Amino acid sequence: MLRRTARLRRSYLYKKSLEGSAAAAHAPTPLQAAQPPAAAAPKKGEKRKRKDEGEADASSTAGGVDDEYALAGVQDPRLLLTTSRDPSSRLTQFIKELRLVFPNSQRLNRGNAVVKELVEAARSNDFSDLIIVHEHRGEPDGLIISHLPYGPTAYFGLSNVVLRHDLTTKLGTMSEQNPHLIMENFQTKLGERVATILKSLFPVPKVDSRRVMTFANRDDTISFRQHVYTKTGHNTIDMGEVGPRFEAKLYQIKLGTVDMLEAESEWVLRPYMNTAKKRKAM
């Protein structure tokens, strides 16, 4: 099994390198980009040939092996949730609530299993993502989302975690419908990447679903809220928060699974990025 996984990983990296070289070969040089397009019409018989070459180039560079989430929305995701070793009671309660947040998820008691064993178990059982929650002194402070079988892996820091029963509002039974998602303020290239990672964790909801989850980005901090609503009139609804809630801050994305220590980093939070003036000057 390990040899097969290593062989598939090498094949995946080789195909990615071929796509990168093909895209670089067809990219215009700065001089070519500065020149106006030629007005001469193609000769007879060349039009179809150029069209075929363009279709081949597009098929080889767009939507290829680099698109790790090509099946998002086509196949429902299957998530494996686990914690760090020897979790506290608060972390255990938090992971139980996360299992209700993510449809089609399964919670696994970590025990003494190492990360490599967790990844192999998730991959062999056809899970699409592995989610690991960490804590510090009994308070959840880290969230790792590793997409299978080859990545990417996103690392988030958690803060202001509020469990369901910590809310002051009256709570009912948590709905298990596939939720509608609200992704707010993810317009940048990095924001679109993070939004794709988060959206791939949820299956497509039905139109009549009355469960809503919000991921709102404010100053590079993602606020998560979950609500359910009921119709109280023709044009009025009654919305209530059901929890849990937390704030998440992305600090790294790696092009590999969580057990690949040598995987290349796609994006890393640098100390100078915390300064707003320097961030605007980039």
XYZ file of C-alpha atoms in Angstrom:
282
model
C 0.000 0.000 0.000
C 2.807 2.415 0.849
C 4.619 1.649 -2.414
C 1.426 2.169 -4.412
C 0.770 5.510 -2.696
C 4.340 6.653 -3.323
C 4.083 5.602 -6.979
C 0.813 7.491 -7.467
C 2.306 10.552 -5.772
C 5.324 10.498 -8.100
C 3.029 10.149 -11.106
C 0.940 13.097 -9.881
C 4.005 15.316 -9.444
C 5.315 14.302 -12.866
C 2.031 15.269 -14.544
C 2.061 18.599 -12.711
C 5.578 19.292 -13.969
C 4.475 18.501 -17.533
C 1.574 20.931 -17.235
C 3.881 23.643 -15.934
C 6.362 23.183 -18.767
C 3.559 23.125 -21.372
C 2.086 26.354 -20.010
C 5.517 28.017 -20.011
C 6.185 26.883 -23.580
C 2.961 28.439 -24.893
C 3.255 31.655 -22.868
C 4.092 34.684 -25.067
C 7.330 36.542 -24.505
C 7.178 40.193 -23.353
C 8.065 41.304 -26.883
C 5.309 39.197 -28.415
C 2.779 40.464 -25.879
C 3.668 44.081 -26.701
C 3.145 43.611 -30.433
C -0.359 44.075 -31.909
C -2.066 40.934 -33.207
C -1.490 40.077 -36.840
C -4.364 41.030 -39.122
C -3.592 38.486 -41.834
C -6.209 35.789 -42.234
C -5.042 32.173 -41.953
C -4.602 30.182 -45.091
C -7.087 27.579 -46.162
C -6.749 24.476 -44.031
C -4.808 26.244 -41.266
C -7.904 27.525 -39.462
C -9.039 24.080 -38.367
C -5.485 23.083 -37.498
C -5.021 26.101 -35.226
C -8.383 25.438 -33.616
C -7.405 21.846 -32.875
C -4.075 22.993 -31.414
C -5.836 25.577 -29.247
C -8.278 22.984 -27.920
C -5.400 20.630 -27.131
C -3.483 23.375 -25.341
C -6.538 24.369 -23.298
C -7.288 20.776 -22.337
C -3.693 20.194 -21.249
C -3.355 23.321 -19.102
C -6.841 24.148 -17.799
C -8.663 21.884 -15.391
C -5.896 19.284 -15.318
C -4.283 17.518 -12.391
C -3.682 20.845 -10.634
C -7.415 21.221 -10.083
C -7.647 19.242 -6.839
C -11.296 20.193 -6.380
C -12.546 19.289 -9.874
C -15.140 16.905 -8.380
C -16.471 19.425 -5.837
C -20.233 19.613 -6.286
C -20.258 16.374 -8.267
C -19.387 13.938 -5.488
C -20.350 14.519 -1.860
C -17.295 14.944 0.391
C -16.506 12.474 3.171
C -14.663 13.961 6.139
C -12.654 12.306 8.885
C -12.488 14.382 12.081
C -9.980 13.807 14.851
C -8.091 15.693 17.559
C -4.636 15.927 19.012
C -3.578 13.209 21.445
C -5.145 13.060 24.906
C -7.862 15.660 24.218
C -9.516 17.600 27.022
C -13.248 17.397 27.663
C -13.777 20.784 26.002
C -11.923 19.728 22.851
C -13.880 16.474 22.770
C -17.139 18.404 22.983
C -15.972 20.781 20.250
C -15.113 17.958 17.844
C -18.536 16.404 18.494
C -20.171 19.671 17.488
C -17.968 19.922 14.400
C -19.207 16.498 13.358
C -22.702 17.988 13.259
C -21.453 21.085 11.422
C -19.962 19.083 8.538
C -22.373 16.688 6.810
C -21.025 13.254 5.840
C -18.337 13.444 8.517
C -17.086 10.777 10.898
C -15.295 11.316 14.196
C -12.274 9.178 15.061
C -10.709 8.816 18.496
C -7.024 9.612 17.961
C -5.503 7.312 20.551
C -1.766 6.895 19.938
C -1.992 7.027 16.145
C 0.578 9.214 14.415
C -0.313 11.616 11.611
C 0.980 9.305 8.872
C -1.287 6.501 10.105
C -4.279 8.871 10.148
C -3.641 9.935 6.558
C -3.228 6.345 5.365
C -6.422 5.282 7.144
C -8.377 8.190 5.647
C -6.978 7.603 2.156
C -7.616 3.856 2.206
C -11.239 4.409 3.287
C -11.938 6.952 0.522
C -12.274 10.022 2.706
C -11.968 13.270 0.776
C -10.575 15.375 3.653
C -8.877 14.912 7.016
C -9.561 17.536 9.695
C -7.411 17.698 12.839
C -8.208 20.047 15.739
C -5.524 21.042 18.261
C -5.743 22.718 21.655
C -3.670 24.657 24.167
C -4.470 24.326 27.869
C -7.925 22.960 27.148
C -8.859 25.622 24.577
C -9.122 24.731 20.855
C -6.496 26.816 19.035
C -5.667 25.045 15.742
C -7.480 23.576 12.741
C -5.828 21.587 9.933
C -7.755 20.751 6.749
C -5.901 18.250 4.551
C -7.438 17.363 1.191
C -6.909 13.795 0.015
C -5.279 12.060 -1.702
C -2.545 14.597 -2.595
C -3.394 17.888 -0.885
C -3.464 20.817 -0.402
C -3.346 21.288 3.374
C -4.547 24.503 5.044
C -3.473 25.458 8.565
C -5.683 27.777 10.624
C -5.304 29.265 14.082
C -8.526 29.282 16.128
C -9.640 31.872 18.672
C -12.809 32.893 20.523
C -14.258 29.385 20.329
C -17.804 29.312 21.720
C -19.553 25.955 22.037
C -23.253 25.503 21.485
C -24.161 25.354 25.137
C -22.021 28.416 25.896
C -24.464 30.560 23.931
C -27.014 32.512 25.928
C -29.783 31.986 23.377
C -32.277 29.154 23.641
C -31.045 26.207 21.618
C -33.042 23.635 19.752
C -32.019 20.485 17.949
C -29.261 21.128 15.412
C -30.430 20.581 11.869
C -28.546 18.016 9.813
C -29.615 19.376 6.435
C -26.956 20.265 3.903
C -26.396 23.969 4.612
C -26.393 26.980 2.338
C -23.031 28.773 2.466
C -22.361 32.503 2.648
C -18.768 33.344 1.712
C -18.173 37.034 2.376
C -15.146 39.072 1.297
C -13.069 36.377 -0.430
C -12.369 38.340 -3.629
C -8.561 38.113 -3.764
C -6.680 35.223 -5.354
C -5.768 33.858 -1.924
C -9.330 34.429 -0.726
C -10.720 32.437 -3.640
C -8.285 29.620 -2.830
C -9.393 29.545 0.830
C -13.057 29.747 -0.157
C -12.586 26.729 -2.452
C -10.967 24.745 0.380
C -13.851 25.567 2.732
C -16.685 25.077 0.232
C -15.388 21.633 -0.753
C -16.140 20.406 2.785
C -19.900 20.742 2.238
C -22.201 18.895 -0.179
C -24.628 20.721 -2.429
C -27.726 21.767 -0.415
C -31.334 21.394 -1.434
C -33.323 24.495 -2.290
C -35.628 24.163 0.720
C -32.784 23.778 3.242
C -33.189 26.184 6.176
C -29.682 25.881 7.502
C -27.159 28.653 6.765
C -23.428 28.806 7.517
C -21.466 32.024 7.165
C -17.738 32.476 6.623
C -17.038 36.213 6.837
C -13.533 37.538 6.227
C -12.582 40.645 8.212
C -8.941 41.782 8.155
C -7.755 38.271 7.229
C -9.717 36.699 10.098
C -12.580 34.363 9.172
C -15.635 34.440 11.447
C -17.799 31.320 11.400
C -21.487 31.413 12.371
C -24.308 28.910 11.938
C -28.010 29.807 11.822
C -31.327 28.143 11.136
C -34.452 30.002 10.100
C -38.182 29.403 9.970
C -40.829 31.279 8.048
C -43.142 33.278 10.310
C -45.103 35.051 7.592
C -45.338 35.664 3.887
C -42.199 37.818 3.747
C -40.738 37.363 7.241
C -38.491 34.778 8.806
C -37.239 34.032 12.307
C -33.484 33.333 12.377
C -31.562 31.956 15.335
C -27.929 31.067 15.917
C -27.311 27.460 16.873
C -23.512 27.452 17.270
C -20.738 26.707 17.563
C -18.850 29.874 16.621
C -15.166 30.647 16.246
C -12.625 32.869 14.518
C -10.033 31.305 12.194
C -6.854 32.859 10.796
C -4.988 31.195 7.945
C -1.228 30.965 8.399
C -0.098 28.367 5.841
C -1.128 26.385 2.752
C 1.045 23.439 1.676
C 0.919 21.571 -1.613
C 0.636 18.133 -0.052
C -1.068 16.207 2.713
C -0.423 16.909 6.371
C 2.060 14.027 6.711
C 4.321 15.304 3.899
C 6.931 17.324 5.748
C 8.844 18.017 2.535
C 5.803 19.393 0.676
C 6.189 22.799 -0.931
C 4.475 25.760 0.732
C 1.970 27.530 -1.511
C 1.458 30.455 0.909
C 2.864 31.297 4.346
C 1.902 34.120 6.694
C 4.918 36.378 7.185
C 5.427 38.744 10.135
C 5.394 41.851 7.918
C 1.943 40.902 6.591
C 0.434 41.849 9.955
C 1.106 45.536 9.242
C -1.718 47.091 7.259
C 0.442 49.720 5.581
C 2.951 47.190 4.349
C 0.176 44.855 3.242
C -1.375 47.630 1.132
C 2.014 48.454 -0.357
C 2.501 44.913 -1.665
